[in-house]
PDB file of C-alpha atoms in Angstrom:
ATOM      1  CA  MET D   1     -17.598-134.766-187.485  1.00  0.00           C
ATOM      2  CA  SER D   2     -16.670-136.671-184.429  1.00  0.00           C
ATOM      3  CA  MET D   3     -18.586-134.149-182.328  1.00  0.00           C
ATOM      4  CA  VAL D   4     -21.712-134.835-184.338  1.00  0.00           C
ATOM      5  CA  LYS D   5     -21.284-138.568-183.875  1.00  0.00           C
ATOM      6  CA  MET D   6     -20.774-138.151-180.122  1.00  0.00           C
ATOM      7  CA  SER D   7     -23.816-135.926-179.823  1.00  0.00           C
ATOM      8  CA  PHE D   8     -25.899-138.408-181.816  1.00  0.00           C
ATOM      9  CA  ARG D   9     -24.620-141.313-179.695  1.00  0.00           C
ATOM     10  CA  ARG D  10     -25.523-139.493-176.445  1.00  0.00           C
ATOM     11  CA  GLU D  11     -28.975-138.695-177.760  1.00  0.00           C
ATOM     12  CA  MET D  12     -29.528-142.350-178.677  1.00  0.00           C
ATOM     13  CA  GLN D  13     -28.315-143.487-175.255  1.00  0.00           C
ATOM     14  CA  PHE D  14     -30.668-141.008-173.613  1.00  0.00           C
ATOM     15  CA  ARG D  15     -33.572-142.289-175.727  1.00  0.00           C
ATOM     16  CA  CYS D  16     -32.745-145.914-174.790  1.00  0.00           C
ATOM     17  CA  VAL D  17     -32.492-145.068-171.110  1.00  0.00           C
ATOM     18  CA  SER D  18     -35.643-143.014-171.357  1.00  0.00           C
ATOM     19  CA  SER D  19     -37.506-145.887-173.051  1.00  0.00           C
ATOM     20  CA  TRP D  20     -36.250-148.285-170.389  1.00  0.00           C
ATOM     21  CA  GLN D  21     -37.370-145.917-167.616  1.00  0.00           C
ATOM     22  CA  GLN D  22     -40.787-145.579-169.237  1.00  0.00           C
ATOM     23  CA  PHE D  23     -41.090-149.355-169.498  1.00  0.00           C
ATOM     24  CA  ARG D  24     -40.008-149.735-165.864  1.00  0.00           C
ATOM     25  CA  ASP D  25     -42.509-147.102-164.725  1.00  0.00           C
ATOM     26  CA  VAL D  26     -45.329-148.768-166.652  1.00  0.00           C
ATOM     27  CA  MET D  27     -44.433-152.150-165.135  1.00  0.00           C
ATOM     28  CA  ARG D  28     -44.336-150.657-161.642  1.00  0.00           C
ATOM     29  CA  ALA D  29     -47.763-149.120-162.146  1.00  0.00           C
ATOM     30  CA  PHE D  30     -49.118-152.422-163.477  1.00  0.00           C
ATOM     31  CA  LEU D  31     -47.706-154.349-160.516  1.00  0.00           C
ATOM     32  CA  LEU D  32     -49.085-151.777-158.088  1.00  0.00           C
ATOM     33  CA  VAL D  33     -52.567-152.078-159.612  1.00  0.00           C
ATOM     34  CA  ALA D  34     -52.328-155.884-159.544  1.00  0.00           C
ATOM     35  CA  LEU D  35     -51.199-155.831-155.917  1.00  0.00           C
ATOM     36  CA  MET D  36     -53.980-153.449-154.867  1.00  0.00           C
ATOM     37  CA  THR D  37     -56.540-155.633-156.644  1.00  0.00           C
ATOM     38  CA  ALA D  38     -55.236-158.718-154.865  1.00  0.00           C
ATOM     39  CA  ILE D  39     -55.284-156.959-151.487  1.00  0.00           C
ATOM     40  CA  GLY D  40     -58.794-155.661-152.116  1.00  0.00           C
ATOM     41  CA  THR D  41     -59.962-159.147-153.003  1.00  0.00           C
ATOM     42  CA  ALA D  42     -58.228-160.617-149.965  1.00  0.00           C
ATOM     43  CA  TRP D  43     -59.908-158.125-147.623  1.00  0.00           C
ATOM     44  CA  ALA D  44     -63.368-158.469-149.146  1.00  0.00           C
ATOM     45  CA  GLU D  45     -65.800-160.180-146.849  1.00  0.00           C
ATOM     46  CA  THR D  46     -65.551-163.930-146.789  1.00  0.00           C
ATOM     47  CA  PRO D  47     -69.043-165.253-147.045  1.00  0.00           C
ATOM     48  CA  LEU D  48     -70.364-168.276-145.295  1.00  0.00           C
ATOM     49  CA  PRO D  49     -73.454-169.727-146.911  1.00  0.00           C
ATOM     50  CA  PRO D  50     -76.474-167.637-145.935  1.00  0.00           C
ATOM     51  CA  VAL D  51     -79.319-169.103-143.953  1.00  0.00           C
ATOM     52  CA  LYS D  52     -82.170-169.912-146.333  1.00  0.00           C
ATOM     53  CA  ASN D  53     -84.096-172.744-144.689  1.00  0.00           C
ATOM     54  CA  LEU D  54     -83.227-173.514-141.072  1.00  0.00           C
ATOM     55  CA  GLN D  55     -85.595-176.456-140.935  1.00  0.00           C
ATOM     56  CA  GLN D  56     -83.804-178.255-143.783  1.00  0.00           C
ATOM     57  CA  SER D  57     -80.341-177.183-142.664  1.00  0.00           C
ATOM     58  CA  VAL D  58     -80.733-178.516-139.136  1.00  0.00           C
ATOM     59  CA  GLN D  59     -82.026-181.825-140.526  1.00  0.00           C
ATOM     60  CA  LEU D  60     -78.981-182.116-142.813  1.00  0.00           C
ATOM     61  CA  ALA D  61     -76.623-181.389-139.925  1.00  0.00           C
ATOM     62  CA  ALA D  62     -78.404-183.832-137.596  1.00  0.00           C
ATOM     63  CA  ALA D  63     -78.193-186.562-140.246  1.00  0.00           C
ATOM     64  CA  LYS D  64     -74.389-186.199-139.962  1.00  0.00           C
ATOM     65  CA  ASP D  65     -74.636-186.240-136.126  1.00  0.00           C
ATOM     66  CA  GLN D  66     -73.494-182.626-136.044  1.00  0.00           C
ATOM     67  CA  PRO D  67     -74.987-179.343-134.909  1.00  0.00           C
ATOM     68  CA  LEU D  68     -76.071-176.654-137.338  1.00  0.00           C
ATOM     69  CA  ILE D  69     -73.675-173.773-136.694  1.00  0.00           C
ATOM     70  CA  VAL D  70     -75.182-170.333-137.324  1.00  0.00           C
ATOM     71  CA  MET D  71     -73.191-167.120-137.081  1.00  0.00           C
ATOM     72  CA  PHE D  72     -75.293-164.021-136.482  1.00  0.00           C
ATOM     73  CA  SER D  73     -73.253-161.195-137.991  1.00  0.00           C
ATOM     74  CA  LEU D  74     -73.329-157.610-139.180  1.00  0.00           C
ATOM     75  CA  PRO D  75     -72.189-156.236-142.534  1.00  0.00           C
ATOM     76  CA  SER D  76     -68.641-154.862-142.421  1.00  0.00           C
ATOM     77  CA  CYS D  77     -68.034-156.295-138.929  1.00  0.00           C
ATOM     78  CA  PRO D  78     -64.254-156.865-138.672  1.00  0.00           C
ATOM     79  CA  PHE D  79     -64.628-159.422-135.880  1.00  0.00           C
ATOM     80  CA  CYS D  80     -67.215-161.366-137.895  1.00  0.00           C
ATOM     81  CA  GLU D  81     -64.903-161.332-140.896  1.00  0.00           C
ATOM     82  CA  LYS D  82     -61.950-162.572-138.876  1.00  0.00           C
ATOM     83  CA  LEU D  83     -63.974-165.503-137.550  1.00  0.00           C
ATOM     84  CA  ARG D  84     -65.405-166.309-140.995  1.00  0.00           C
ATOM     85  CA  ARG D  85     -61.859-166.437-142.396  1.00  0.00           C
ATOM     86  CA  THR D  86     -60.520-168.660-139.657  1.00  0.00           C
ATOM     87  CA  GLU D  87     -62.596-170.856-137.380  1.00  0.00           C
ATOM     88  CA  TYR D  88     -65.750-171.175-139.428  1.00  0.00           C
ATOM     89  CA  GLN D  89     -64.109-171.623-142.839  1.00  0.00           C
ATOM     90  CA  PHE D  90     -62.066-174.428-141.292  1.00  0.00           C
ATOM     91  CA  LEU D  91     -65.144-176.056-139.776  1.00  0.00           C
ATOM     92  CA  ALA D  92     -66.978-175.828-143.101  1.00  0.00           C
ATOM     93  CA  ARG D  93     -64.007-177.480-144.825  1.00  0.00           C
ATOM     94  CA  ASP D  94     -64.113-180.220-142.176  1.00  0.00           C
ATOM     95  CA  GLY D  95     -67.698-181.002-143.179  1.00  0.00           C
ATOM     96  CA  TYR D  96     -69.694-179.046-140.617  1.00  0.00           C
ATOM     97  CA  LEU D  97     -72.752-177.168-141.814  1.00  0.00           C
ATOM     98  CA  VAL D  98     -71.917-173.539-141.029  1.00  0.00           C
ATOM     99  CA  GLN D  99     -74.213-170.731-142.132  1.00  0.00           C
ATOM    100  CA  GLN D 100     -74.599-167.065-141.365  1.00  0.00           C
ATOM    101  CA  ILE D 101     -77.383-164.572-141.098  1.00  0.00           C
ATOM    102  CA  GLU D 102     -77.126-160.836-140.700  1.00  0.00           C
ATOM    103  CA  ILE D 103     -79.032-159.542-137.710  1.00  0.00           C
ATOM    104  CA  THR D 104     -80.192-156.525-139.719  1.00  0.00           C
ATOM    105  CA  ASP D 105     -81.418-158.568-142.702  1.00  0.00           C
ATOM    106  CA  ARG D 106     -85.150-158.430-143.413  1.00  0.00           C
ATOM    107  CA  ALA D 107     -85.009-160.897-146.324  1.00  0.00           C
ATOM    108  CA  PRO D 108     -87.285-163.891-145.757  1.00  0.00           C
ATOM    109  CA  VAL D 109     -85.837-167.200-144.620  1.00  0.00           C
ATOM    110  CA  ILE D 110     -87.596-170.353-143.457  1.00  0.00           C
ATOM    111  CA  GLY D 111     -87.404-170.838-139.699  1.00  0.00           C
ATOM    112  CA  PHE D 112     -87.050-174.045-137.740  1.00  0.00           C
ATOM    113  CA  ASP D 113     -90.841-174.324-137.636  1.00  0.00           C
ATOM    114  CA  GLY D 114     -91.105-174.096-141.438  1.00  0.00           C
ATOM    115  CA  LYS D 115     -92.600-170.606-141.346  1.00  0.00           C
ATOM    116  CA  PRO D 116     -91.094-167.481-142.934  1.00  0.00           C
ATOM    117  CA  THR D 117     -88.961-165.278-140.711  1.00  0.00           C
ATOM    118  CA  SER D 118     -85.972-162.926-141.138  1.00  0.00           C
ATOM    119  CA  GLY D 119     -82.575-162.193-139.649  1.00  0.00           C
ATOM    120  CA  VAL D 120     -84.077-159.353-137.635  1.00  0.00           C
ATOM    121  CA  GLN D 121     -86.797-161.613-136.219  1.00  0.00           C
ATOM    122  CA  LEU D 122     -84.398-164.483-135.500  1.00  0.00           C
ATOM    123  CA  ALA D 123     -81.985-162.155-133.712  1.00  0.00           C
ATOM    124  CA  LYS D 124     -84.845-160.906-131.570  1.00  0.00           C
ATOM    125  CA  GLN D 125     -86.155-164.437-130.943  1.00  0.00           C
ATOM    126  CA  TYR D 126     -82.746-165.670-129.764  1.00  0.00           C
ATOM    127  CA  GLY D 127     -81.802-162.477-127.900  1.00  0.00           C
ATOM    128  CA  ILE D 128     -78.888-161.612-130.173  1.00  0.00           C
ATOM    129  CA  LYS D 129     -77.639-158.124-129.383  1.00  0.00           C
ATOM    130  CA  LEU D 130     -73.974-158.391-130.328  1.00  0.00           C
ATOM    131  CA  ALA D 131     -72.205-159.550-133.457  1.00  0.00           C
ATOM    132  CA  PRO D 132     -70.729-161.987-133.934  1.00  0.00           C
ATOM    133  CA  THR D 133     -72.818-164.434-131.964  1.00  0.00           C
ATOM    134  CA  VAL D 134     -72.622-168.098-132.882  1.00  0.00           C
ATOM    135  CA  LEU D 135     -75.288-170.627-131.971  1.00  0.00           C
ATOM    136  CA  PHE D 136     -75.164-174.414-132.217  1.00  0.00           C
ATOM    137  CA  PHE D 137     -78.545-175.927-133.062  1.00  0.00           C
ATOM    138  CA  GLY D 138     -79.929-179.429-132.898  1.00  0.00           C
ATOM    139  CA  PRO D 139     -83.188-180.828-134.250  1.00  0.00           C
ATOM    140  CA  GLY D 140     -86.187-178.561-133.841  1.00  0.00           C
ATOM    141  CA  GLY D 141     -83.998-175.483-133.462  1.00  0.00           C
ATOM    142  CA  LYS D 142     -82.954-176.281-129.905  1.00  0.00           C
ATOM    143  CA  GLU D 143     -79.638-174.758-128.821  1.00  0.00           C
ATOM    144  CA  ILE D 144     -77.429-177.714-127.938  1.00  0.00           C
ATOM    145  CA  GLY D 145     -74.034-176.087-127.464  1.00  0.00           C
ATOM    146  CA  GLU D 146     -73.079-173.027-125.504  1.00  0.00           C
ATOM    147  CA  ARG D 147     -73.416-169.930-127.660  1.00  0.00           C
ATOM    148  CA  ILE D 148     -70.356-167.826-128.290  1.00  0.00           C
ATOM    149  CA  THR D 149     -71.028-164.099-128.038  1.00  0.00           C
ATOM    150  CA  GLY D 150     -68.556-161.564-129.340  1.00  0.00           C
ATOM    151  CA  ALA D 151     -65.016-162.347-130.347  1.00  0.00           C
ATOM    152  CA  PRO D 152     -63.010-163.334-127.274  1.00  0.00           C
ATOM    153  CA  THR D 153     -59.259-163.321-127.649  1.00  0.00           C
ATOM    154  CA  ALA D 154     -58.000-165.264-130.625  1.00  0.00           C
ATOM    155  CA  ASP D 155     -55.847-167.464-128.394  1.00  0.00           C
ATOM    156  CA  PHE D 156     -58.892-168.947-126.693  1.00  0.00           C
ATOM    157  CA  TYR D 157     -61.613-168.733-129.347  1.00  0.00           C
ATOM    158  CA  GLY D 158     -60.829-172.160-130.784  1.00  0.00           C
ATOM    159  CA  ALA D 159     -61.225-173.676-127.322  1.00  0.00           C
ATOM    160  CA  PHE D 160     -64.694-172.128-126.992  1.00  0.00           C
ATOM    161  CA  VAL D 161     -65.681-173.574-130.367  1.00  0.00           C
ATOM    162  CA  ASN D 162     -64.278-177.007-129.503  1.00  0.00           C
ATOM    163  CA  GLN D 163     -66.166-177.032-126.201  1.00  0.00           C
ATOM    164  CA  ALA D 164     -69.419-176.040-127.920  1.00  0.00           C
ATOM    165  CA  LEU D 165     -68.904-178.814-130.490  1.00  0.00           C
ATOM    166  CA  LYS D 166     -68.270-181.372-127.715  1.00  0.00           C
ATOM    167  CA  ASP D 167     -71.389-180.235-125.854  1.00  0.00           C
ATOM    168  CA  SER D 168     -73.384-180.409-129.089  1.00  0.00           C
ATOM    169  CA  ALA D 169     -72.125-183.903-129.912  1.00  0.00           C
ATOM    170  CA  LYS D 170     -73.030-185.084-126.416  1.00  0.00           C
ATOM    171  CA  ALA D 171     -76.507-183.549-126.650  1.00  0.00           C
ATOM    172  CA  LEU D 172     -77.098-185.188-130.037  1.00  0.00           C
ATOM    173  CA  LYS D 173     -75.853-188.547-128.735  1.00  0.00           C
ATOM    174  CA  ASP D 174     -78.065-188.309-125.610  1.00  0.00           C
ATOM    175  CA  ARG D 175     -81.045-187.372-127.789  1.00  0.00           C
ATOM    176  CA  LYS D 176     -80.424-190.377-130.042  1.00  0.00           C
ATOM    177  CA  GLN D 177     -80.112-192.748-127.062  1.00  0.00           C
ATOM    178  CA  SER D 178     -83.258-191.449-125.407  1.00  0.00           C
ATOM    179  CA  GLY D 179     -85.126-191.627-128.722  1.00  0.00           C
ATOM    180  CA  ALA D 180     -83.970-195.207-129.280  1.00  0.00           C
ATOM    181  CA  ALA D 181     -84.951-196.310-125.771  1.00  0.00           C
TER     182      ALA D 181
END
């Protein structure tokens, strides 16, 4: 009789351990799926607002005494994504008007002159051949800061952006002073 009890007890212990292992395996699978979903979401492209109406956008930026910052990008461009996640998200949070347009996009947008255009046409008009390229625009669609082409080393990229913003601020200030005189 004691052998039967011992056998039954072992079987019950095995079932408990087995149930615990099943539970643990299910939880591991759930956590793995949750982690992969989070990583996938984290690596999805970070959008900046798309260019829709450059004429209105540049007026809004100028009203804040700031340039309109436009990133010309390509879909799935890792350098574009890195810059969207860092420099340009931070500038947008700081109140700058930062938008992007894909240089292969044929969807209609309103240009600085109020006429329909597209990403393809704008890239051609401004001589954009490499993504990312970032332009700093003032009223009328005039480039007022030095454009940043490509993705120079991360250590110095912020300095390029800061210099372009300083140049843009100076150009806007000079324009205001000459318009007031």
